[in-house]
Amino acid sequence: EEDIHYAVEKELMRRIGPVGGKMHTARSRNDQVATDLRIYLKREIGLVENLIDNFQKALVEKAGENIDVVMPGFTHLQPAQPVLAAHHLLAYAWMMQRDRERFADCYKRTDVLPLGSAALAGTSFNVNRQYTAKLLGFENISENSLDAVSDRDFAAEFVFCVSLTALHLTRFCEEIILWMNPEFGYITIDDKFTSGSSIMPQKRNPDCAEVIRGRSGRIFGDLVALLTIIKSLPLAYNRDLQEDKPPVFDALDNIKMCLEVISEMTESLKFAGERTLKSTDKGFIAATEIADYLARNNVPFRAAHGIVKDIVLYCRKKSKTLNELSIEEYSGFSKIFKKDIFKYLDAKSIANMKTSYGGTSKKSVLRQIDNIKQKLR
């Protein structure tokens, strides 16, 4: 047999006789293979969405468990402002929500039946394509036969969705790797997600997070490979398109593996709350709140920013933290400062002052948890 299409037809004729040869009426391998790939991806998109949902549930569960854990938030990987650990975890839950919605949108464009387009020009047989679509579970049929047999946009879009999901996983994995480093010491994960060293007995290497981070490069390569295959192809079908499946299958297999592992790894994650809170003492993390304190007392924010910058420079020169300054030292920079300034230096209080919608206050984070739970399956 030349290929699977002929093999199936031959087997059917073996079983039921020459009438099996009529199966290929009004069909071409061109529209058949496009249909097969769409049917396959429709099923797999649903499976990937379920895996994303599982990861989101793990993140939301951990957020609930760590609702009172305070940690530094970073910009440029430098201490910036205190946030709740739950708020940080939920950032990834919302990121993954966009990924799920992106796959759902991709499904709509995959759910288009090309069968009946034949080789490229349609067919002279009086076929009912709408009925065929109903039988095969498709919502829509293609509008142009030339486009239908050569279209692989849906496959490229799927691999793009996979790539962006993988990218988001790498961001989380990178933070797992950083937080596990003893210099941070923010978290621990189960031993089964780590490995030792053949020479260094003390090592607990975050292997699973590193492998997921590394697999993203392979998935990105699948996207580039598929785009390059489709690039510059004239209408309609070309044999180049037989190469579309390896990158699709590879990207799919890898993202499913990554999502399964990262969900389990997240379920095992434990925060060292005392350590994360102690880390908020570093990097003058209360500086923004001090500037806001001045602004709330009618100091223009730009002027307040300058005052606090001078305070930080003073602290660095004196090797002091913001908490170690006296009210007299604060008053030396601005008479606005009163003794109540010290309540604005507590990291947990600062985090819970961020009451704006989507902020890191406990009230806001609990609302986020409720909102995202409504979107989970």
mmCIF file of C-alpha atoms in Angstrom:
data_model
loop_
_atom_site.group_PDB
_atom_site.id
_atom_site.type_symbol
_atom_site.label_atom_id
_atom_site.label_comp_id
_atom_site.label_asym_id
_atom_site.label_seq_id
_atom_site.Cartn_x
_atom_site.Cartn_y
_atom_site.Cartn_z
ATOM 1 C CA GLU A 1 0.000 0.000 0.000
ATOM 2 C CA GLU A 2 1.191 3.502 -0.790
ATOM 3 C CA ASP A 3 -0.013 4.955 2.524
ATOM 4 C CA ILE A 4 -2.497 4.564 5.365
ATOM 5 C CA HIS A 5 -5.420 5.741 3.217
ATOM 6 C CA TYR A 6 -4.956 2.942 0.699
ATOM 7 C CA ALA A 7 -4.276 0.462 3.501
ATOM 8 C CA VAL A 8 -7.605 1.271 5.185
ATOM 9 C CA GLU A 9 -9.465 1.075 1.870
ATOM 10 C CA LYS A 10 -7.838 -2.245 0.993
ATOM 11 C CA GLU A 11 -8.688 -3.724 4.386
ATOM 12 C CA LEU A 12 -12.293 -2.577 4.029
ATOM 13 C CA MET A 13 -12.570 -4.246 0.600
ATOM 14 C CA ARG A 14 -11.082 -7.413 2.066
ATOM 15 C CA ARG A 15 -13.813 -7.440 4.668
ATOM 16 C CA ILE A 16 -16.889 -6.385 2.666
ATOM 17 C CA GLY A 17 -15.878 -6.840 -0.969
ATOM 18 C CA PRO A 18 -15.551 -4.443 -3.945
ATOM 19 C CA VAL A 19 -18.199 -2.097 -2.568
ATOM 20 C CA GLY A 20 -15.557 -0.924 -0.097
ATOM 21 C CA GLY A 21 -13.833 0.770 -3.019
ATOM 22 C CA LYS A 22 -16.683 3.288 -3.132
ATOM 23 C CA MET A 23 -15.526 4.770 0.156
ATOM 24 C CA HIS A 24 -13.152 7.141 -1.622
ATOM 25 C CA THR A 25 -15.918 8.664 -3.758
ATOM 26 C CA ALA A 26 -15.831 12.485 -3.584
ATOM 27 C CA ARG A 27 -12.711 12.325 -1.438
ATOM 28 C CA SER A 28 -9.011 12.992 -1.794
ATOM 29 C CA ARG A 29 -6.172 12.247 0.526
ATOM 30 C CA ASN A 30 -5.717 16.009 0.624
ATOM 31 C CA ASP A 31 -8.996 16.752 2.381
ATOM 32 C CA GLN A 32 -8.870 13.492 4.344
ATOM 33 C CA VAL A 33 -5.537 14.193 6.014
ATOM 34 C CA ALA A 34 -6.566 17.756 6.838
ATOM 35 C CA THR A 35 -9.725 16.367 8.420
ATOM 36 C CA ASP A 36 -7.818 13.727 10.374
ATOM 37 C CA LEU A 37 -5.445 16.285 11.853
ATOM 38 C CA ARG A 38 -8.315 18.536 12.877
ATOM 39 C CA ILE A 39 -10.199 15.667 14.547
ATOM 40 C CA TYR A 40 -7.037 14.696 16.402
ATOM 41 C CA LEU A 41 -6.280 18.224 17.603
ATOM 42 C CA LYS A 42 -9.857 18.880 18.680
ATOM 43 C CA ARG A 43 -9.559 15.962 21.077
ATOM 44 C CA GLU A 44 -6.074 16.895 22.260
ATOM 45 C CA ILE A 45 -6.961 20.549 22.866
ATOM 46 C CA GLY A 46 -9.530 19.378 25.398
ATOM 47 C CA LEU A 47 -6.943 17.190 27.122
ATOM 48 C CA VAL A 48 -4.434 20.047 27.322
ATOM 49 C CA GLU A 49 -7.107 22.350 28.745
ATOM 50 C CA ASN A 50 -7.807 19.768 31.454
ATOM 51 C CA LEU A 51 -4.114 19.591 32.347
ATOM 52 C CA ILE A 52 -3.914 23.382 32.568
ATOM 53 C CA ASP A 53 -6.988 23.314 34.797
ATOM 54 C CA ASN A 54 -5.254 20.822 37.109
ATOM 55 C CA PHE A 55 -2.211 23.082 37.375
ATOM 56 C CA GLN A 56 -4.427 26.056 38.161
ATOM 57 C CA LYS A 57 -6.149 24.076 40.912
ATOM 58 C CA ALA A 58 -2.770 23.235 42.449
ATOM 59 C CA LEU A 59 -1.781 26.915 42.371
ATOM 60 C CA VAL A 60 -5.081 28.036 43.903
ATOM 61 C CA GLU A 61 -4.854 25.398 46.627
ATOM 62 C CA LYS A 62 -1.322 26.524 47.531
ATOM 63 C CA ALA A 63 -2.431 30.148 47.478
ATOM 64 C CA GLY A 64 -5.134 29.338 50.014
ATOM 65 C CA GLU A 65 -2.651 27.510 52.234
ATOM 66 C CA ASN A 66 -0.231 30.451 52.168
ATOM 67 C CA ILE A 67 -2.653 33.355 52.409
ATOM 68 C CA ASP A 68 -0.732 34.867 55.365
ATOM 69 C CA VAL A 69 2.809 34.265 54.077
ATOM 70 C CA VAL A 70 4.573 37.532 53.193
ATOM 71 C CA MET A 71 7.525 37.634 50.826
ATOM 72 C CA PRO A 72 9.460 40.187 48.798
ATOM 73 C CA GLY A 73 8.081 41.078 45.404
ATOM 74 C CA PHE A 74 10.773 41.788 42.853
ATOM 75 C CA THR A 75 11.427 43.973 39.842
ATOM 76 C CA HIS A 76 14.693 43.450 37.948
ATOM 77 C CA LEU A 77 15.125 40.575 40.454
ATOM 78 C CA GLN A 78 15.771 43.235 43.110
ATOM 79 C CA PRO A 79 13.576 43.588 46.233
ATOM 80 C CA ALA A 80 10.738 45.964 45.396
ATOM 81 C CA GLN A 81 7.623 45.721 47.593
ATOM 82 C CA PRO A 82 6.212 43.077 49.938
ATOM 83 C CA VAL A 83 3.496 40.812 48.562
ATOM 84 C CA LEU A 84 1.579 37.818 49.811
ATOM 85 C CA ALA A 85 2.966 34.501 48.562
ATOM 86 C CA ALA A 86 -0.611 33.675 47.582
ATOM 87 C CA HIS A 87 -0.698 36.744 45.347
ATOM 88 C CA HIS A 88 2.480 35.577 43.622
ATOM 89 C CA LEU A 89 1.087 32.094 43.016
ATOM 90 C CA LEU A 90 -2.192 33.480 41.708
ATOM 91 C CA ALA A 91 -0.290 35.515 39.132
ATOM 92 C CA TYR A 92 0.534 32.184 37.489
ATOM 93 C CA ALA A 93 -3.015 30.907 37.897
ATOM 94 C CA TRP A 94 -4.286 33.915 35.920
ATOM 95 C CA MET A 95 -1.494 33.490 33.395
ATOM 96 C CA MET A 96 -2.620 29.918 32.837
ATOM 97 C CA GLN A 97 -6.224 31.086 32.566
ATOM 98 C CA ARG A 98 -5.218 33.119 29.513
ATOM 99 C CA ASP A 99 -3.571 30.002 28.106
ATOM 100 C CA ARG A 100 -6.734 27.973 28.619
ATOM 101 C CA GLU A 101 -8.816 30.644 26.932
ATOM 102 C CA ARG A 102 -6.320 30.768 24.081
ATOM 103 C CA PHE A 103 -6.682 27.017 23.503
ATOM 104 C CA ALA A 104 -10.469 27.363 23.616
ATOM 105 C CA ASP A 105 -10.245 30.045 20.948
ATOM 106 C CA CYS A 106 -7.876 27.883 18.893
ATOM 107 C CA TYR A 107 -10.453 25.082 19.095
ATOM 108 C CA LYS A 108 -13.011 27.271 17.285
ATOM 109 C CA ARG A 109 -10.753 27.590 14.236
ATOM 110 C CA THR A 110 -9.832 23.912 14.380
ATOM 111 C CA ASP A 111 -13.506 22.926 14.447
ATOM 112 C CA VAL A 112 -13.944 23.501 10.687
ATOM 113 C CA LEU A 113 -14.490 20.511 8.386
ATOM 114 C CA PRO A 114 -12.469 20.441 5.129
ATOM 115 C CA LEU A 115 -13.849 17.063 3.974
ATOM 116 C CA GLY A 116 -15.697 17.468 0.677
ATOM 117 C CA SER A 117 -13.096 19.831 -0.731
ATOM 118 C CA ALA A 118 -11.534 16.810 -2.460
ATOM 119 C CA ALA A 119 -8.116 17.405 -4.029
ATOM 120 C CA LEU A 120 -8.448 21.201 -4.335
ATOM 121 C CA ALA A 121 -11.469 22.181 -6.449
ATOM 122 C CA GLY A 122 -14.369 20.520 -4.649
ATOM 123 C CA THR A 123 -16.361 17.634 -6.154
ATOM 124 C CA SER A 124 -19.041 17.149 -8.799
ATOM 125 C CA PHE A 125 -20.836 14.645 -6.554
ATOM 126 C CA ASN A 126 -23.845 16.019 -4.708
ATOM 127 C CA VAL A 127 -22.429 15.653 -1.195
ATOM 128 C CA ASN A 128 -24.037 17.191 1.864
ATOM 129 C CA ARG A 129 -21.069 18.665 3.687
ATOM 130 C CA GLN A 130 -23.187 20.013 6.523
ATOM 131 C CA TYR A 131 -24.454 16.495 7.225
ATOM 132 C CA THR A 132 -20.918 15.125 7.090
ATOM 133 C CA ALA A 133 -19.864 17.796 9.575
ATOM 134 C CA LYS A 134 -22.669 16.764 11.914
ATOM 135 C CA LEU A 135 -21.663 13.103 11.701
ATOM 136 C CA LEU A 136 -18.018 13.915 12.440
ATOM 137 C CA GLY A 137 -18.783 16.386 15.212
ATOM 138 C CA PHE A 138 -17.721 19.591 13.456
ATOM 139 C CA GLU A 139 -19.447 22.895 14.088
ATOM 140 C CA ASN A 140 -18.558 24.490 10.734
ATOM 141 C CA ILE A 141 -17.456 23.607 7.195
ATOM 142 C CA SER A 142 -14.737 25.294 5.158
ATOM 143 C CA GLU A 143 -15.795 27.962 2.659
ATOM 144 C CA ASN A 144 -13.045 27.581 0.043
ATOM 145 C CA SER A 145 -11.747 24.236 -1.190
ATOM 146 C CA LEU A 146 -8.297 25.539 -2.180
ATOM 147 C CA ASP A 147 -7.787 27.021 1.253
ATOM 148 C CA ALA A 148 -9.271 24.014 3.044
ATOM 149 C CA VAL A 149 -6.791 21.409 1.796
ATOM 150 C CA SER A 150 -3.722 23.605 2.240
ATOM 151 C CA ASP A 151 -4.632 25.314 5.511
ATOM 152 C CA ARG A 152 -2.406 24.460 8.460
ATOM 153 C CA ASP A 153 -3.018 27.696 10.326
ATOM 154 C CA PHE A 154 -4.909 25.765 12.978
ATOM 155 C CA ALA A 155 -1.904 23.503 13.563
ATOM 156 C CA ALA A 156 0.499 26.444 13.752
ATOM 157 C CA GLU A 157 -1.868 28.243 16.104
ATOM 158 C CA PHE A 158 -2.067 25.160 18.291
ATOM 159 C CA VAL A 159 1.720 24.878 18.522
ATOM 160 C CA PHE A 160 1.901 28.606 19.249
ATOM 161 C CA CYS A 161 -0.569 28.141 22.113
ATOM 162 C CA VAL A 162 1.572 25.259 23.359
ATOM 163 C CA SER A 163 4.690 27.422 23.063
ATOM 164 C CA LEU A 164 3.215 30.289 25.046
ATOM 165 C CA THR A 165 2.005 27.877 27.716
ATOM 166 C CA ALA A 166 5.500 26.370 27.884
ATOM 167 C CA LEU A 167 6.951 29.864 28.170
ATOM 168 C CA HIS A 168 4.741 30.546 31.183
ATOM 169 C CA LEU A 169 5.804 27.263 32.763
ATOM 170 C CA THR A 170 9.455 28.269 32.383
ATOM 171 C CA ARG A 171 8.815 31.468 34.311
ATOM 172 C CA PHE A 172 7.340 29.511 37.207
ATOM 173 C CA CYS A 173 10.107 26.910 37.055
ATOM 174 C CA GLU A 174 12.768 29.608 37.097
ATOM 175 C CA GLU A 175 11.273 30.972 40.309
ATOM 176 C CA ILE A 176 11.103 27.482 41.818
ATOM 177 C CA ILE A 177 14.808 27.107 41.018
ATOM 178 C CA LEU A 178 15.658 30.491 42.547
ATOM 179 C CA TRP A 179 13.480 30.038 45.631
ATOM 180 C CA MET A 180 15.026 26.608 46.323
ATOM 181 C CA ASN A 181 18.517 28.083 46.294
ATOM 182 C CA PRO A 182 19.775 28.273 49.909
ATOM 183 C CA GLU A 183 20.544 31.967 49.366
ATOM 184 C CA PHE A 184 16.779 32.434 49.039
ATOM 185 C CA GLY A 185 15.499 29.422 50.978
ATOM 186 C CA TYR A 186 11.874 30.360 50.378
ATOM 187 C CA ILE A 187 10.493 26.919 49.520
ATOM 188 C CA THR A 188 11.007 23.193 49.553
ATOM 189 C CA ILE A 189 9.572 20.629 47.142
ATOM 190 C CA ASP A 190 9.254 16.868 47.394
ATOM 191 C CA ASP A 191 12.466 14.887 46.933
ATOM 192 C CA LYS A 192 11.041 13.033 43.941
ATOM 193 C CA PHE A 193 11.280 16.264 41.938
ATOM 194 C CA THR A 194 14.964 16.717 42.782
ATOM 195 C CA SER A 195 18.174 14.792 42.263
ATOM 196 C CA GLY A 196 21.492 14.460 44.039
ATOM 197 C CA SER A 197 25.020 14.724 42.755
ATOM 198 C CA SER A 198 27.412 11.915 41.901
ATOM 199 C CA ILE A 199 30.158 13.736 43.807
ATOM 200 C CA MET A 200 28.527 16.307 46.143
ATOM 201 C CA PRO A 201 26.462 14.567 48.858
ATOM 202 C CA GLN A 202 24.595 17.698 49.969
ATOM 203 C CA LYS A 203 22.969 18.532 46.649
ATOM 204 C CA ARG A 204 19.195 18.719 46.031
ATOM 205 C CA ASN A 205 19.028 19.817 42.433
ATOM 206 C CA PRO A 206 15.634 21.000 41.095
ATOM 207 C CA ASP A 207 15.861 18.673 38.104
ATOM 208 C CA CYS A 208 12.197 18.591 37.109
ATOM 209 C CA ALA A 209 11.944 22.371 37.037
ATOM 210 C CA GLU A 210 15.135 22.526 34.982
ATOM 211 C CA VAL A 211 13.922 19.898 32.509
ATOM 212 C CA ILE A 212 10.616 21.732 32.002
ATOM 213 C CA ARG A 213 12.575 24.936 31.471
ATOM 214 C CA GLY A 214 14.759 23.153 28.934
ATOM 215 C CA ARG A 215 11.894 21.463 27.087
ATOM 216 C CA SER A 216 10.493 24.876 26.218
ATOM 217 C CA GLY A 217 13.358 25.378 23.767
ATOM 218 C CA ARG A 218 12.384 22.184 21.988
ATOM 219 C CA ILE A 219 8.744 23.292 21.832
ATOM 220 C CA PHE A 220 9.719 26.709 20.470
ATOM 221 C CA GLY A 221 11.745 24.843 17.851
ATOM 222 C CA ASP A 222 8.636 22.879 16.879
ATOM 223 C CA LEU A 223 6.794 26.142 16.253
ATOM 224 C CA VAL A 224 9.575 27.533 14.093
ATOM 225 C CA ALA A 225 9.819 24.224 12.213
ATOM 226 C CA LEU A 226 6.102 24.209 11.438
ATOM 227 C CA LEU A 227 6.048 27.842 10.338
ATOM 228 C CA THR A 228 9.036 27.185 8.098
ATOM 229 C CA ILE A 229 7.306 24.168 6.525
ATOM 230 C CA ILE A 230 4.225 26.250 5.680
ATOM 231 C CA LYS A 231 6.186 29.303 4.563
ATOM 232 C CA SER A 232 5.961 30.202 0.845
ATOM 233 C CA LEU A 233 3.820 27.196 -0.121
ATOM 234 C CA PRO A 234 1.731 27.907 -3.237
ATOM 235 C CA LEU A 235 -1.886 26.747 -3.286
ATOM 236 C CA ALA A 236 -3.022 24.100 -2.856
ATOM 237 C CA TYR A 237 -1.625 20.904 -1.329
ATOM 238 C CA ASN A 238 2.118 20.252 -1.377
ATOM 239 C CA ARG A 239 4.014 17.244 -0.108
ATOM 240 C CA ASP A 240 5.839 19.536 2.336
ATOM 241 C CA LEU A 241 2.718 19.289 4.466
ATOM 242 C CA GLN A 242 3.412 15.678 5.373
ATOM 243 C CA GLU A 243 6.101 17.168 7.627
ATOM 244 C CA ASP A 244 3.537 19.119 9.659
ATOM 245 C CA LYS A 245 2.792 16.290 12.046
ATOM 246 C CA PRO A 246 6.171 15.634 13.770
ATOM 247 C CA PRO A 247 6.391 19.156 15.267
ATOM 248 C CA VAL A 248 2.722 19.066 16.270
ATOM 249 C CA PHE A 249 3.061 15.672 17.956
ATOM 250 C CA ASP A 250 6.352 16.585 19.633
ATOM 251 C CA ALA A 251 5.050 19.880 21.027
ATOM 252 C CA LEU A 252 1.891 18.160 22.245
ATOM 253 C CA ASP A 253 3.680 15.260 23.946
ATOM 254 C CA ASN A 254 6.073 17.609 25.709
ATOM 255 C CA ILE A 255 3.512 20.104 26.974
ATOM 256 C CA LYS A 256 1.363 17.294 28.387
ATOM 257 C CA MET A 257 4.368 15.860 30.202
ATOM 258 C CA CYS A 258 5.389 19.289 31.507
ATOM 259 C CA LEU A 259 1.904 20.123 32.769
ATOM 260 C CA GLU A 260 1.519 16.789 34.533
ATOM 261 C CA VAL A 261 4.856 17.152 36.321
ATOM 262 C CA ILE A 262 4.492 20.819 37.253
ATOM 263 C CA SER A 263 1.064 20.190 38.783
ATOM 264 C CA GLU A 264 2.413 17.459 41.048
ATOM 265 C CA MET A 265 5.487 19.526 41.899
ATOM 266 C CA THR A 266 3.297 22.495 42.857
ATOM 267 C CA GLU A 267 1.174 20.284 45.107
ATOM 268 C CA SER A 268 4.340 19.398 47.057
ATOM 269 C CA LEU A 269 5.525 23.009 47.401
ATOM 270 C CA LYS A 270 5.996 24.354 50.947
ATOM 271 C CA PHE A 271 6.857 27.962 51.831
ATOM 272 C CA ALA A 272 9.262 28.864 54.639
ATOM 273 C CA GLY A 273 7.155 31.731 55.962
ATOM 274 C CA GLU A 274 9.636 32.982 58.560
ATOM 275 C CA ARG A 275 12.393 33.045 55.962
ATOM 276 C CA THR A 276 10.332 34.917 53.374
ATOM 277 C CA LEU A 277 9.235 37.464 55.985
ATOM 278 C CA LYS A 278 12.817 37.996 57.142
ATOM 279 C CA SER A 279 13.829 38.606 53.522
ATOM 280 C CA THR A 280 11.531 41.633 53.441
ATOM 281 C CA ASP A 281 13.995 43.369 55.792
ATOM 282 C CA LYS A 282 16.456 43.568 52.916
ATOM 283 C CA GLY A 283 16.539 46.065 50.088
ATOM 284 C CA PHE A 284 14.604 48.913 51.771
ATOM 285 C CA ILE A 285 11.403 47.256 50.667
ATOM 286 C CA ALA A 286 9.223 49.724 52.611
ATOM 287 C CA ALA A 287 10.563 52.729 50.681
ATOM 288 C CA THR A 288 7.557 53.067 48.368
ATOM 289 C CA GLU A 289 5.152 53.006 51.302
ATOM 290 C CA ILE A 290 7.128 55.793 53.002
ATOM 291 C CA ALA A 291 6.805 57.870 49.832
ATOM 292 C CA ASP A 292 3.071 57.101 49.788
ATOM 293 C CA TYR A 293 2.887 58.189 53.442
ATOM 294 C CA LEU A 294 4.284 61.587 52.484
ATOM 295 C CA ALA A 295 1.973 61.803 49.466
ATOM 296 C CA ARG A 296 -1.050 61.090 51.667
ATOM 297 C CA ASN A 297 0.096 64.051 53.754
ATOM 298 C CA ASN A 298 -0.040 66.409 50.751
ATOM 299 C CA VAL A 299 3.590 66.151 49.662
ATOM 300 C CA PRO A 300 3.739 65.933 45.836
ATOM 301 C CA PHE A 301 4.748 62.373 44.999
ATOM 302 C CA ARG A 302 7.790 63.414 42.979
ATOM 303 C CA ALA A 303 9.045 65.410 45.974
ATOM 304 C CA ALA A 304 8.206 62.497 48.288
ATOM 305 C CA HIS A 305 10.174 60.179 46.013
ATOM 306 C CA GLY A 306 13.217 62.432 46.332
ATOM 307 C CA ILE A 307 12.942 62.618 50.125
ATOM 308 C CA VAL A 308 12.781 58.839 50.476
ATOM 309 C CA LYS A 309 15.674 58.409 48.068
ATOM 310 C CA ASP A 310 17.760 60.619 50.373
ATOM 311 C CA ILE A 311 16.639 58.537 53.368
ATOM 312 C CA VAL A 312 17.761 55.331 51.632
ATOM 313 C CA LEU A 313 21.140 56.868 50.770
ATOM 314 C CA TYR A 314 21.497 57.894 54.413
ATOM 315 C CA CYS A 315 20.678 54.348 55.561
ATOM 316 C CA ARG A 316 23.258 52.866 53.230
ATOM 317 C CA LYS A 317 25.875 55.288 54.475
ATOM 318 C CA LYS A 318 25.049 54.485 58.118
ATOM 319 C CA SER A 319 24.528 50.743 57.448
ATOM 320 C CA LYS A 320 21.019 50.939 58.868
ATOM 321 C CA THR A 321 17.642 49.613 57.800
ATOM 322 C CA LEU A 322 14.547 51.799 57.534
ATOM 323 C CA ASN A 323 13.211 50.180 60.708
ATOM 324 C CA GLU A 324 16.333 51.166 62.631
ATOM 325 C CA LEU A 325 15.980 54.905 62.051
ATOM 326 C CA SER A 326 14.632 57.033 64.892
ATOM 327 C CA ILE A 327 11.757 59.466 64.529
ATOM 328 C CA GLU A 328 14.327 62.247 64.951
ATOM 329 C CA GLU A 329 16.253 60.939 61.957
ATOM 330 C CA TYR A 330 13.065 60.744 59.873
ATOM 331 C CA SER A 331 12.075 64.266 60.932
ATOM 332 C CA GLY A 332 15.453 65.504 59.762
ATOM 333 C CA PHE A 333 14.348 64.728 56.207
ATOM 334 C CA SER A 334 10.793 66.057 56.552
ATOM 335 C CA LYS A 335 8.746 67.524 59.389
ATOM 336 C CA ILE A 336 5.774 65.612 57.976
ATOM 337 C CA PHE A 337 7.006 62.400 59.601
ATOM 338 C CA LYS A 338 5.276 61.472 62.863
ATOM 339 C CA LYS A 339 5.562 58.413 65.074
ATOM 340 C CA ASP A 340 2.863 56.687 63.044
ATOM 341 C CA ILE A 341 5.431 56.232 60.248
ATOM 342 C CA PHE A 342 6.636 53.054 61.941
ATOM 343 C CA LYS A 343 3.409 51.177 61.280
ATOM 344 C CA TYR A 344 4.099 51.696 57.590
ATOM 345 C CA LEU A 345 7.409 49.847 57.853
ATOM 346 C CA ASP A 346 5.922 46.427 58.674
ATOM 347 C CA ALA A 347 5.968 44.196 55.580
ATOM 348 C CA LYS A 348 2.718 42.399 56.366
ATOM 349 C CA SER A 349 0.922 45.686 57.002
ATOM 350 C CA ILE A 350 2.309 47.148 53.782
ATOM 351 C CA ALA A 351 1.110 44.164 51.746
ATOM 352 C CA ASN A 352 -2.364 44.394 53.240
ATOM 353 C CA MET A 353 -2.580 48.115 52.498
ATOM 354 C CA LYS A 354 -2.658 47.334 48.766
ATOM 355 C CA THR A 355 -6.437 47.123 48.665
ATOM 356 C CA SER A 356 -6.962 48.156 45.034
ATOM 357 C CA TYR A 357 -8.747 45.591 42.863
ATOM 358 C CA GLY A 358 -6.163 42.979 41.857
ATOM 359 C CA GLY A 359 -3.746 44.092 44.574
ATOM 360 C CA THR A 360 -1.870 42.001 47.111
ATOM 361 C CA SER A 361 -3.983 42.673 50.217
ATOM 362 C CA LYS A 362 -5.484 39.602 51.863
ATOM 363 C CA LYS A 363 -8.981 40.804 51.004
ATOM 364 C CA SER A 364 -8.044 41.236 47.351
ATOM 365 C CA VAL A 365 -6.286 37.868 47.200
ATOM 366 C CA LEU A 366 -9.281 36.066 48.699
ATOM 367 C CA ARG A 367 -11.448 37.720 46.050
ATOM 368 C CA GLN A 368 -9.018 36.521 43.365
ATOM 369 C CA ILE A 369 -9.274 32.978 44.699
ATOM 370 C CA ASP A 370 -13.070 33.116 44.555
ATOM 371 C CA ASN A 371 -13.015 34.577 41.042
ATOM 372 C CA ILE A 372 -10.643 32.042 39.558
ATOM 373 C CA LYS A 373 -12.385 29.103 41.237
ATOM 374 C CA GLN A 374 -15.473 30.059 39.251
ATOM 375 C CA LYS A 375 -13.472 29.591 36.052
ATOM 376 C CA LEU A 376 -12.102 26.156 36.946
ATOM 377 C CA ARG A 377 -13.778 22.958 35.848
#
